[in-house]
């Protein structure tokens, strides 16, 4: 894959099912979405909107196909995209390349197309300006010939308090490695995402069990199968009940008790500060600062600058100085500027940001 690609964070909108993404390409080039892993080969300026759709396995089964990644609905009215790179989860793609193809869904129907290229991380296909694309496996070629070959998986953790926060439930979710984390987070908005090393190798259809060290914690169920879950629901594979000040190591093992993943959960250690609802606005911005700089998108930043200028919170000179900077520098300057201007400016910043990107505002604890 082209190493000259630019990474971008799209504008995110929470929908009834899942989330949708939007980004405006400033020019030609290769652009990779930091949330979904999609890469767009772009010929000229234009705006793309995309979201995951629900697979219809009843349609795939007669063709002996199974989903091998999310199904993405992609629209670009300006016809700027000539190729799209879909992330796969094969650790050795060359070995199973004959089993990989891409389903292509338009208003005229569904077809299967062969990739232009399969890289170490992506499947590359030519694309019209409006269609749905998703990687599919040939059941016979992949799972009969290479049944013992694992896929790149991820294990995602969410924590929620019970019994007045004296005890917590840790949800452990086994997923293919190319499921966007943003899609999973959208279903666990009332839980704390535990940022942990997630990568591992998992076998389709294999039963796994969760263990703890020290032993004695209540874990349910005893075992769970790993399968190609590409939504729309991402239910927990396991739950473990832990005390609010516990340190416990959780491990996933296969039926032979070979360990495939582990993580040491330290609830006594400093975790991300919780946002107090009554905290001063400037303090809220300080807590959210690093996440804001990392994740807020170009379009949202531009909207914030325009609305803050219109409300008289910033001057034209301040808006112009921030506008020309790279995304992360622009985000850093804006949030620091609002904090320095005081409580009223910080409060206005939170209000404007929440109205323009409620998804991230909620994730940052600002709503």
mmCIF file of C-alpha atoms in Angstrom:
data_model
loop_
_atom_site.group_PDB
_atom_site.id
_atom_site.type_symbol
_atom_site.label_atom_id
_atom_site.label_comp_id
_atom_site.label_asym_id
_atom_site.label_seq_id
_atom_site.Cartn_x
_atom_site.Cartn_y
_atom_site.Cartn_z
ATOM 1 C CA UNK A 1 0.000 0.000 0.000
ATOM 2 C CA UNK A 2 1.181 3.497 -0.785
ATOM 3 C CA UNK A 3 3.219 4.874 2.118
ATOM 4 C CA UNK A 4 2.482 8.450 1.028
ATOM 5 C CA UNK A 5 -1.118 8.261 2.229
ATOM 6 C CA UNK A 6 -2.566 10.857 4.591
ATOM 7 C CA UNK A 7 -4.430 9.816 7.724
ATOM 8 C CA UNK A 8 -7.643 11.643 8.574
ATOM 9 C CA UNK A 9 -10.264 11.539 11.309
ATOM 10 C CA UNK A 10 -13.735 11.874 9.775
ATOM 11 C CA UNK A 11 -16.737 13.703 11.115
ATOM 12 C CA UNK A 12 -18.817 11.111 12.986
ATOM 13 C CA UNK A 13 -22.597 11.053 13.416
ATOM 14 C CA UNK A 14 -24.346 8.635 15.762
ATOM 15 C CA UNK A 15 -27.278 6.954 14.049
ATOM 16 C CA UNK A 16 -30.047 4.650 15.234
ATOM 17 C CA UNK A 17 -27.883 1.699 14.231
ATOM 18 C CA UNK A 18 -24.148 2.352 14.263
ATOM 19 C CA UNK A 19 -22.436 5.514 13.110
ATOM 20 C CA UNK A 20 -21.809 7.303 9.822
ATOM 21 C CA UNK A 21 -18.635 9.040 8.700
ATOM 22 C CA UNK A 22 -17.993 12.069 6.500
ATOM 23 C CA UNK A 23 -14.834 13.665 5.147
ATOM 24 C CA UNK A 24 -13.936 16.137 2.416
ATOM 25 C CA UNK A 25 -10.857 15.288 0.364
ATOM 26 C CA UNK A 26 -8.861 18.501 -0.177
ATOM 27 C CA UNK A 27 -7.080 17.185 -3.289
ATOM 28 C CA UNK A 28 -5.976 14.023 -5.063
ATOM 29 C CA UNK A 29 -3.992 11.427 -3.139
ATOM 30 C CA UNK A 30 -4.306 8.464 -0.773
ATOM 31 C CA UNK A 31 -6.346 9.046 2.393
ATOM 32 C CA UNK A 32 -6.741 6.564 5.265
ATOM 33 C CA UNK A 33 -9.572 6.788 7.780
ATOM 34 C CA UNK A 34 -8.170 6.531 11.312
ATOM 35 C CA UNK A 35 -11.417 5.014 12.640
ATOM 36 C CA UNK A 36 -12.323 2.346 10.062
ATOM 37 C CA UNK A 37 -8.982 1.624 8.367
ATOM 38 C CA UNK A 38 -10.500 2.323 4.933
ATOM 39 C CA UNK A 39 -8.106 3.836 2.401
ATOM 40 C CA UNK A 40 -9.405 5.963 -0.486
ATOM 41 C CA UNK A 41 -7.464 6.561 -3.701
ATOM 42 C CA UNK A 42 -8.729 9.992 -4.749
ATOM 43 C CA UNK A 43 -8.375 11.754 -8.106
ATOM 44 C CA UNK A 44 -9.745 15.197 -7.153
ATOM 45 C CA UNK A 45 -11.449 17.168 -4.408
ATOM 46 C CA UNK A 46 -14.746 15.793 -3.158
ATOM 47 C CA UNK A 47 -16.785 14.692 -0.162
ATOM 48 C CA UNK A 48 -17.315 11.092 0.904
ATOM 49 C CA UNK A 49 -19.898 9.713 3.313
ATOM 50 C CA UNK A 50 -19.772 6.111 4.433
ATOM 51 C CA UNK A 51 -21.176 3.787 7.059
ATOM 52 C CA UNK A 52 -21.354 0.106 7.840
ATOM 53 C CA UNK A 53 -24.381 -1.840 6.634
ATOM 54 C CA UNK A 54 -25.913 -5.126 7.771
ATOM 55 C CA UNK A 55 -24.815 -8.246 5.912
ATOM 56 C CA UNK A 56 -27.563 -10.445 4.472
ATOM 57 C CA UNK A 57 -26.113 -13.929 4.906
ATOM 58 C CA UNK A 58 -29.129 -15.485 3.167
ATOM 59 C CA UNK A 59 -27.980 -13.807 -0.053
ATOM 60 C CA UNK A 60 -24.348 -14.858 0.395
ATOM 61 C CA UNK A 61 -24.966 -18.510 1.276
ATOM 62 C CA UNK A 62 -26.117 -19.714 -2.186
ATOM 63 C CA UNK A 63 -22.810 -18.410 -3.568
ATOM 64 C CA UNK A 64 -20.913 -20.211 -0.765
ATOM 65 C CA UNK A 65 -19.656 -16.901 0.611
ATOM 66 C CA UNK A 66 -19.182 -15.607 4.154
ATOM 67 C CA UNK A 67 -18.402 -12.053 5.328
ATOM 68 C CA UNK A 68 -14.694 -11.333 5.715
ATOM 69 C CA UNK A 69 -15.043 -7.745 6.883
ATOM 70 C CA UNK A 70 -17.573 -4.972 7.431
ATOM 71 C CA UNK A 71 -19.948 -4.078 4.599
ATOM 72 C CA UNK A 72 -19.419 -0.387 3.811
ATOM 73 C CA UNK A 73 -21.915 1.865 2.038
ATOM 74 C CA UNK A 74 -19.802 4.502 0.279
ATOM 75 C CA UNK A 75 -21.112 7.611 -1.486
ATOM 76 C CA UNK A 76 -19.121 10.329 -3.248
ATOM 77 C CA UNK A 77 -21.268 12.540 -5.531
ATOM 78 C CA UNK A 78 -18.194 14.225 -7.024
ATOM 79 C CA UNK A 79 -16.899 10.817 -8.217
ATOM 80 C CA UNK A 80 -13.525 11.533 -6.605
ATOM 81 C CA UNK A 81 -12.707 7.954 -5.561
ATOM 82 C CA UNK A 82 -11.132 5.593 -8.088
ATOM 83 C CA UNK A 83 -10.144 2.846 -5.644
ATOM 84 C CA UNK A 84 -10.993 1.790 -2.127
ATOM 85 C CA UNK A 85 -8.775 -0.348 0.124
ATOM 86 C CA UNK A 86 -10.801 -2.563 2.479
ATOM 87 C CA UNK A 87 -8.994 -3.789 5.630
ATOM 88 C CA UNK A 88 -8.800 -7.575 5.953
ATOM 89 C CA UNK A 89 -7.852 -9.703 8.966
ATOM 90 C CA UNK A 90 -5.605 -12.325 7.375
ATOM 91 C CA UNK A 91 -2.146 -12.689 8.961
ATOM 92 C CA UNK A 92 -0.907 -14.469 5.806
ATOM 93 C CA UNK A 93 -3.014 -13.030 2.947
ATOM 94 C CA UNK A 94 -0.882 -14.540 0.161
ATOM 95 C CA UNK A 95 -1.727 -18.036 1.393
ATOM 96 C CA UNK A 96 -5.500 -17.525 1.211
ATOM 97 C CA UNK A 97 -5.680 -14.939 -1.589
ATOM 98 C CA UNK A 98 -7.736 -17.234 -3.841
ATOM 99 C CA UNK A 99 -10.469 -17.372 -1.217
ATOM 100 C CA UNK A 100 -10.852 -13.578 -0.966
ATOM 101 C CA UNK A 101 -13.142 -11.525 -3.170
ATOM 102 C CA UNK A 102 -15.297 -8.445 -2.744
ATOM 103 C CA UNK A 103 -19.065 -8.189 -2.873
ATOM 104 C CA UNK A 104 -20.242 -5.170 -4.859
ATOM 105 C CA UNK A 105 -23.799 -3.964 -4.280
ATOM 106 C CA UNK A 106 -25.481 -1.233 -6.333
ATOM 107 C CA UNK A 107 -29.069 -0.335 -7.217
ATOM 108 C CA UNK A 108 -28.754 -2.851 -10.074
ATOM 109 C CA UNK A 109 -27.969 -5.772 -7.796
ATOM 110 C CA UNK A 110 -25.085 -7.717 -6.286
ATOM 111 C CA UNK A 111 -21.943 -9.113 -7.882
ATOM 112 C CA UNK A 112 -18.603 -10.517 -6.776
ATOM 113 C CA UNK A 113 -15.431 -8.917 -8.082
ATOM 114 C CA UNK A 114 -11.811 -9.963 -7.889
ATOM 115 C CA UNK A 115 -9.447 -7.569 -6.110
ATOM 116 C CA UNK A 116 -6.965 -5.471 -8.059
ATOM 117 C CA UNK A 117 -4.462 -6.231 -5.321
ATOM 118 C CA UNK A 118 -4.228 -7.872 -1.901
ATOM 119 C CA UNK A 119 -1.676 -6.263 0.403
ATOM 120 C CA UNK A 120 -0.583 -7.292 3.885
ATOM 121 C CA UNK A 121 -3.425 -5.248 5.359
ATOM 122 C CA UNK A 122 -5.989 -4.418 2.655
ATOM 123 C CA UNK A 123 -7.962 -5.697 -0.328
ATOM 124 C CA UNK A 124 -7.948 -3.153 -3.179
ATOM 125 C CA UNK A 125 -10.838 -2.693 -5.632
ATOM 126 C CA UNK A 126 -11.885 -0.134 -8.217
ATOM 127 C CA UNK A 127 -14.998 1.719 -7.195
ATOM 128 C CA UNK A 128 -17.861 3.753 -8.675
ATOM 129 C CA UNK A 129 -19.026 6.830 -6.832
ATOM 130 C CA UNK A 130 -21.891 5.092 -5.045
ATOM 131 C CA UNK A 131 -21.916 1.448 -3.945
ATOM 132 C CA UNK A 132 -21.555 -0.955 -1.039
ATOM 133 C CA UNK A 133 -18.380 -3.003 -0.712
ATOM 134 C CA UNK A 134 -17.330 -5.776 1.615
ATOM 135 C CA UNK A 135 -14.736 -8.531 1.700
ATOM 136 C CA UNK A 136 -16.129 -12.048 1.452
ATOM 137 C CA UNK A 137 -14.589 -15.500 1.829
ATOM 138 C CA UNK A 138 -15.164 -18.500 -0.370
ATOM 139 C CA UNK A 139 -16.291 -21.036 2.244
ATOM 140 C CA UNK A 140 -14.658 -24.027 0.580
ATOM 141 C CA UNK A 141 -11.363 -22.377 -0.350
ATOM 142 C CA UNK A 142 -10.850 -20.675 3.029
ATOM 143 C CA UNK A 143 -12.399 -22.844 5.695
ATOM 144 C CA UNK A 144 -12.033 -26.300 4.180
ATOM 145 C CA UNK A 145 -8.472 -25.932 2.904
ATOM 146 C CA UNK A 146 -7.173 -23.623 5.626
ATOM 147 C CA UNK A 147 -9.375 -24.439 8.613
ATOM 148 C CA UNK A 148 -6.391 -24.463 10.967
ATOM 149 C CA UNK A 149 -5.197 -21.025 9.886
ATOM 150 C CA UNK A 150 -6.209 -18.280 12.358
ATOM 151 C CA UNK A 151 -7.292 -14.740 11.574
ATOM 152 C CA UNK A 152 -6.157 -11.494 13.140
ATOM 153 C CA UNK A 153 -8.492 -10.898 16.039
ATOM 154 C CA UNK A 154 -9.018 -8.230 18.673
ATOM 155 C CA UNK A 155 -10.242 -8.461 22.248
ATOM 156 C CA UNK A 156 -12.052 -5.347 23.423
ATOM 157 C CA UNK A 157 -12.819 -4.438 27.036
ATOM 158 C CA UNK A 158 -15.528 -2.279 28.593
ATOM 159 C CA UNK A 159 -16.111 -1.648 32.302
ATOM 160 C CA UNK A 160 -19.358 -0.660 33.984
ATOM 161 C CA UNK A 161 -20.122 -0.164 37.686
ATOM 162 C CA UNK A 162 -22.843 -1.975 39.637
ATOM 163 C CA UNK A 163 -24.011 -1.810 43.255
ATOM 164 C CA UNK A 164 -23.118 1.838 43.684
ATOM 165 C CA UNK A 165 -19.657 1.356 42.100
ATOM 166 C CA UNK A 166 -18.560 -1.111 44.796
ATOM 167 C CA UNK A 167 -18.306 -3.735 42.047
ATOM 168 C CA UNK A 168 -17.771 -3.638 38.304
ATOM 169 C CA UNK A 169 -18.562 -5.871 35.352
ATOM 170 C CA UNK A 170 -15.774 -6.199 32.803
ATOM 171 C CA UNK A 171 -17.179 -7.098 29.375
ATOM 172 C CA UNK A 172 -14.734 -9.015 27.171
ATOM 173 C CA UNK A 173 -15.571 -9.063 23.447
ATOM 174 C CA UNK A 174 -13.844 -11.324 20.896
ATOM 175 C CA UNK A 175 -13.967 -9.796 17.408
ATOM 176 C CA UNK A 176 -12.258 -9.984 14.010
ATOM 177 C CA UNK A 177 -9.417 -7.489 13.786
ATOM 178 C CA UNK A 178 -11.047 -5.401 11.031
ATOM 179 C CA UNK A 179 -14.177 -4.452 12.995
ATOM 180 C CA UNK A 180 -13.952 -0.655 13.572
ATOM 181 C CA UNK A 181 -13.603 0.142 17.269
ATOM 182 C CA UNK A 182 -15.829 3.196 16.774
ATOM 183 C CA UNK A 183 -18.735 0.878 15.865
ATOM 184 C CA UNK A 184 -18.272 -1.150 19.043
ATOM 185 C CA UNK A 185 -17.904 1.920 21.271
ATOM 186 C CA UNK A 186 -21.210 3.255 19.947
ATOM 187 C CA UNK A 187 -22.983 0.327 21.613
ATOM 188 C CA UNK A 188 -21.201 0.773 24.948
ATOM 189 C CA UNK A 189 -21.672 4.494 25.482
ATOM 190 C CA UNK A 190 -22.520 4.036 29.162
ATOM 191 C CA UNK A 191 -19.389 1.984 29.829
ATOM 192 C CA UNK A 192 -15.748 2.903 30.264
ATOM 193 C CA UNK A 193 -13.581 1.712 27.389
ATOM 194 C CA UNK A 194 -10.416 0.060 28.704
ATOM 195 C CA UNK A 195 -7.534 0.851 26.382
ATOM 196 C CA UNK A 196 -5.555 -2.382 26.323
ATOM 197 C CA UNK A 197 -3.395 -4.296 23.838
ATOM 198 C CA UNK A 198 -6.082 -6.066 21.821
ATOM 199 C CA UNK A 199 -4.363 -7.907 18.963
ATOM 200 C CA UNK A 200 -4.283 -11.704 18.944
ATOM 201 C CA UNK A 201 -4.782 -14.684 16.627
ATOM 202 C CA UNK A 202 -8.155 -16.440 16.793
ATOM 203 C CA UNK A 203 -9.699 -19.403 14.961
ATOM 204 C CA UNK A 204 -13.144 -19.184 13.392
ATOM 205 C CA UNK A 205 -15.608 -21.462 15.206
ATOM 206 C CA UNK A 206 -13.153 -22.193 18.012
ATOM 207 C CA UNK A 207 -14.379 -22.274 21.612
ATOM 208 C CA UNK A 208 -12.479 -20.078 24.068
ATOM 209 C CA UNK A 209 -12.638 -19.598 27.841
ATOM 210 C CA UNK A 210 -11.802 -16.674 30.119
ATOM 211 C CA UNK A 211 -9.583 -17.183 33.174
ATOM 212 C CA UNK A 212 -8.446 -14.903 35.987
ATOM 213 C CA UNK A 213 -5.384 -14.592 38.185
ATOM 214 C CA UNK A 214 -6.008 -14.670 41.090
ATOM 215 C CA UNK A 215 -8.750 -17.247 40.651
ATOM 216 C CA UNK A 216 -12.136 -17.095 42.318
ATOM 217 C CA UNK A 217 -13.824 -14.355 40.263
ATOM 218 C CA UNK A 218 -17.256 -15.036 38.828
ATOM 219 C CA UNK A 219 -16.950 -15.423 35.049
ATOM 220 C CA UNK A 220 -19.820 -16.100 32.669
ATOM 221 C CA UNK A 221 -20.235 -18.055 30.423
ATOM 222 C CA UNK A 222 -17.756 -20.929 30.826
ATOM 223 C CA UNK A 223 -16.885 -20.826 27.118
ATOM 224 C CA UNK A 224 -17.805 -18.905 23.983
ATOM 225 C CA UNK A 225 -17.167 -19.398 20.266
ATOM 226 C CA UNK A 226 -15.295 -16.886 18.155
ATOM 227 C CA UNK A 227 -17.038 -16.136 14.863
ATOM 228 C CA UNK A 228 -17.095 -13.535 12.097
ATOM 229 C CA UNK A 229 -19.221 -10.938 13.897
ATOM 230 C CA UNK A 230 -19.553 -7.822 11.723
ATOM 231 C CA UNK A 231 -22.540 -6.328 13.499
ATOM 232 C CA UNK A 232 -24.927 -4.812 13.958
ATOM 233 C CA UNK A 233 -24.658 -6.088 17.561
ATOM 234 C CA UNK A 234 -21.441 -6.640 19.479
ATOM 235 C CA UNK A 235 -22.495 -8.551 22.566
ATOM 236 C CA UNK A 236 -19.962 -9.466 25.225
ATOM 237 C CA UNK A 237 -18.318 -12.861 24.785
ATOM 238 C CA UNK A 238 -17.578 -12.981 28.524
ATOM 239 C CA UNK A 239 -18.298 -11.027 31.686
ATOM 240 C CA UNK A 240 -16.208 -11.061 34.850
ATOM 241 C CA UNK A 241 -17.280 -9.425 38.118
ATOM 242 C CA UNK A 242 -14.470 -7.469 39.805
ATOM 243 C CA UNK A 243 -14.189 -5.223 42.847
ATOM 244 C CA UNK A 244 -13.763 -1.491 42.407
ATOM 245 C CA UNK A 245 -10.166 -1.571 43.706
ATOM 246 C CA UNK A 246 -9.024 -4.941 42.371
ATOM 247 C CA UNK A 247 -5.947 -5.810 40.347
ATOM 248 C CA UNK A 248 -6.655 -8.892 38.253
ATOM 249 C CA UNK A 249 -5.103 -10.495 35.180
ATOM 250 C CA UNK A 250 -7.615 -11.819 32.654
ATOM 251 C CA UNK A 251 -6.606 -14.449 30.087
ATOM 252 C CA UNK A 252 -8.279 -16.006 27.065
ATOM 253 C CA UNK A 253 -7.381 -19.641 26.384
ATOM 254 C CA UNK A 254 -8.344 -22.236 23.786
ATOM 255 C CA UNK A 255 -9.715 -25.736 24.635
ATOM 256 C CA UNK A 256 -6.147 -27.027 25.122
ATOM 257 C CA UNK A 257 -5.671 -24.175 27.619
ATOM 258 C CA UNK A 258 -3.116 -22.502 25.376
ATOM 259 C CA UNK A 259 -3.145 -18.818 26.219
ATOM 260 C CA UNK A 260 -3.909 -16.549 23.251
ATOM 261 C CA UNK A 261 -4.232 -13.188 25.070
ATOM 262 C CA UNK A 262 -3.912 -11.634 28.520
ATOM 263 C CA UNK A 263 -4.289 -8.259 30.188
ATOM 264 C CA UNK A 264 -3.596 -7.017 33.698
ATOM 265 C CA UNK A 265 -6.498 -4.847 34.817
ATOM 266 C CA UNK A 266 -5.391 -2.480 37.569
ATOM 267 C CA UNK A 267 -8.392 -0.700 39.007
ATOM 268 C CA UNK A 268 -6.221 0.691 41.810
ATOM 269 C CA UNK A 269 -3.984 2.483 39.292
ATOM 270 C CA UNK A 270 -4.739 5.924 37.966
ATOM 271 C CA UNK A 271 -7.240 5.623 35.151
ATOM 272 C CA UNK A 272 -8.518 8.327 32.854
ATOM 273 C CA UNK A 273 -10.009 11.041 35.079
ATOM 274 C CA UNK A 274 -13.777 10.920 35.283
ATOM 275 C CA UNK A 275 -15.558 14.074 34.233
ATOM 276 C CA UNK A 276 -17.598 15.557 37.071
ATOM 277 C CA UNK A 277 -20.881 16.948 35.815
ATOM 278 C CA UNK A 278 -20.421 20.003 38.045
ATOM 279 C CA UNK A 279 -16.777 20.563 37.049
ATOM 280 C CA UNK A 280 -15.858 24.022 35.696
ATOM 281 C CA UNK A 281 -15.900 24.190 31.885
ATOM 282 C CA UNK A 282 -12.176 24.975 31.705
ATOM 283 C CA UNK A 283 -11.421 21.898 33.818
ATOM 284 C CA UNK A 284 -13.567 19.753 31.506
ATOM 285 C CA UNK A 285 -11.588 20.993 28.515
ATOM 286 C CA UNK A 286 -8.331 20.226 30.304
ATOM 287 C CA UNK A 287 -9.409 16.617 30.954
ATOM 288 C CA UNK A 288 -10.621 16.197 27.360
ATOM 289 C CA UNK A 289 -7.617 18.017 25.843
ATOM 290 C CA UNK A 290 -5.500 15.063 24.657
ATOM 291 C CA UNK A 291 -8.493 13.193 23.212
ATOM 292 C CA UNK A 292 -9.730 16.363 21.501
ATOM 293 C CA UNK A 293 -6.339 16.930 19.858
ATOM 294 C CA UNK A 294 -6.094 13.304 18.728
ATOM 295 C CA UNK A 295 -9.602 12.783 17.394
ATOM 296 C CA UNK A 296 -11.467 15.935 16.366
ATOM 297 C CA UNK A 297 -11.791 16.188 12.581
ATOM 298 C CA UNK A 298 -10.937 18.979 10.136
ATOM 299 C CA UNK A 299 -14.609 19.710 9.258
ATOM 300 C CA UNK A 300 -15.622 19.987 12.915
ATOM 301 C CA UNK A 301 -12.651 22.243 13.715
ATOM 302 C CA UNK A 302 -13.591 24.561 10.852
ATOM 303 C CA UNK A 303 -17.192 24.702 12.093
ATOM 304 C CA UNK A 304 -16.014 25.479 15.629
ATOM 305 C CA UNK A 305 -13.831 28.349 14.431
ATOM 306 C CA UNK A 306 -16.656 29.836 12.365
ATOM 307 C CA UNK A 307 -19.251 29.599 15.142
ATOM 308 C CA UNK A 308 -16.910 30.864 17.853
ATOM 309 C CA UNK A 309 -16.024 33.804 15.589
ATOM 310 C CA UNK A 310 -19.719 34.497 14.937
ATOM 311 C CA UNK A 311 -20.404 34.479 18.700
ATOM 312 C CA UNK A 312 -17.561 36.906 19.334
ATOM 313 C CA UNK A 313 -15.563 34.432 21.423
ATOM 314 C CA UNK A 314 -12.523 34.676 19.129
ATOM 315 C CA UNK A 315 -11.303 37.414 16.841
ATOM 316 C CA UNK A 316 -10.836 37.258 13.081
ATOM 317 C CA UNK A 317 -7.071 37.278 13.557
ATOM 318 C CA UNK A 318 -7.259 34.332 15.966
ATOM 319 C CA UNK A 319 -9.523 32.394 13.590
ATOM 320 C CA UNK A 320 -7.273 33.051 10.584
ATOM 321 C CA UNK A 321 -4.121 32.067 12.498
ATOM 322 C CA UNK A 322 -5.651 28.741 13.555
ATOM 323 C CA UNK A 323 -7.252 27.952 10.190
ATOM 324 C CA UNK A 324 -3.990 27.533 8.269
ATOM 325 C CA UNK A 325 -2.439 25.089 10.740
ATOM 326 C CA UNK A 326 -2.362 21.272 10.423
ATOM 327 C CA UNK A 327 -5.276 19.455 12.054
ATOM 328 C CA UNK A 328 -3.624 18.494 15.366
ATOM 329 C CA UNK A 329 -1.976 21.914 15.777
ATOM 330 C CA UNK A 330 -5.273 23.613 14.987
ATOM 331 C CA UNK A 331 -7.079 21.508 17.599
ATOM 332 C CA UNK A 332 -4.370 22.154 20.199
ATOM 333 C CA UNK A 333 -4.385 25.910 19.633
ATOM 334 C CA UNK A 334 -8.177 26.133 19.743
ATOM 335 C CA UNK A 335 -8.747 24.203 22.974
ATOM 336 C CA UNK A 336 -5.833 25.920 24.737
ATOM 337 C CA UNK A 337 -7.078 29.316 23.570
ATOM 338 C CA UNK A 338 -10.568 28.659 24.999
ATOM 339 C CA UNK A 339 -9.148 27.506 28.351
ATOM 340 C CA UNK A 340 -6.984 30.615 28.589
ATOM 341 C CA UNK A 341 -9.951 32.888 27.809
ATOM 342 C CA UNK A 342 -11.750 31.633 30.901
ATOM 343 C CA UNK A 343 -14.898 29.947 32.044
ATOM 344 C CA UNK A 344 -17.416 31.649 29.742
ATOM 345 C CA UNK A 345 -15.380 30.962 26.603
ATOM 346 C CA UNK A 346 -14.770 27.368 27.679
ATOM 347 C CA UNK A 347 -18.473 26.844 28.304
ATOM 348 C CA UNK A 348 -19.342 28.246 24.866
ATOM 349 C CA UNK A 349 -16.723 26.004 23.293
ATOM 350 C CA UNK A 350 -18.302 22.920 24.910
ATOM 351 C CA UNK A 351 -21.785 23.949 23.749
ATOM 352 C CA UNK A 352 -20.677 24.530 20.160
ATOM 353 C CA UNK A 353 -18.617 21.341 20.049
ATOM 354 C CA UNK A 354 -21.462 19.250 21.485
ATOM 355 C CA UNK A 355 -23.868 20.490 18.817
ATOM 356 C CA UNK A 356 -21.419 19.799 15.968
ATOM 357 C CA UNK A 357 -20.025 16.442 17.122
ATOM 358 C CA UNK A 358 -22.269 14.882 19.791
ATOM 359 C CA UNK A 359 -20.592 11.481 19.299
ATOM 360 C CA UNK A 360 -17.122 12.653 20.342
ATOM 361 C CA UNK A 361 -18.532 15.074 22.919
ATOM 362 C CA UNK A 362 -20.183 12.176 24.694
ATOM 363 C CA UNK A 363 -17.028 10.061 24.399
ATOM 364 C CA UNK A 364 -14.984 12.893 25.957
ATOM 365 C CA UNK A 365 -17.512 13.282 28.797
ATOM 366 C CA UNK A 366 -18.534 16.791 27.749
ATOM 367 C CA UNK A 367 -22.255 15.974 27.402
#
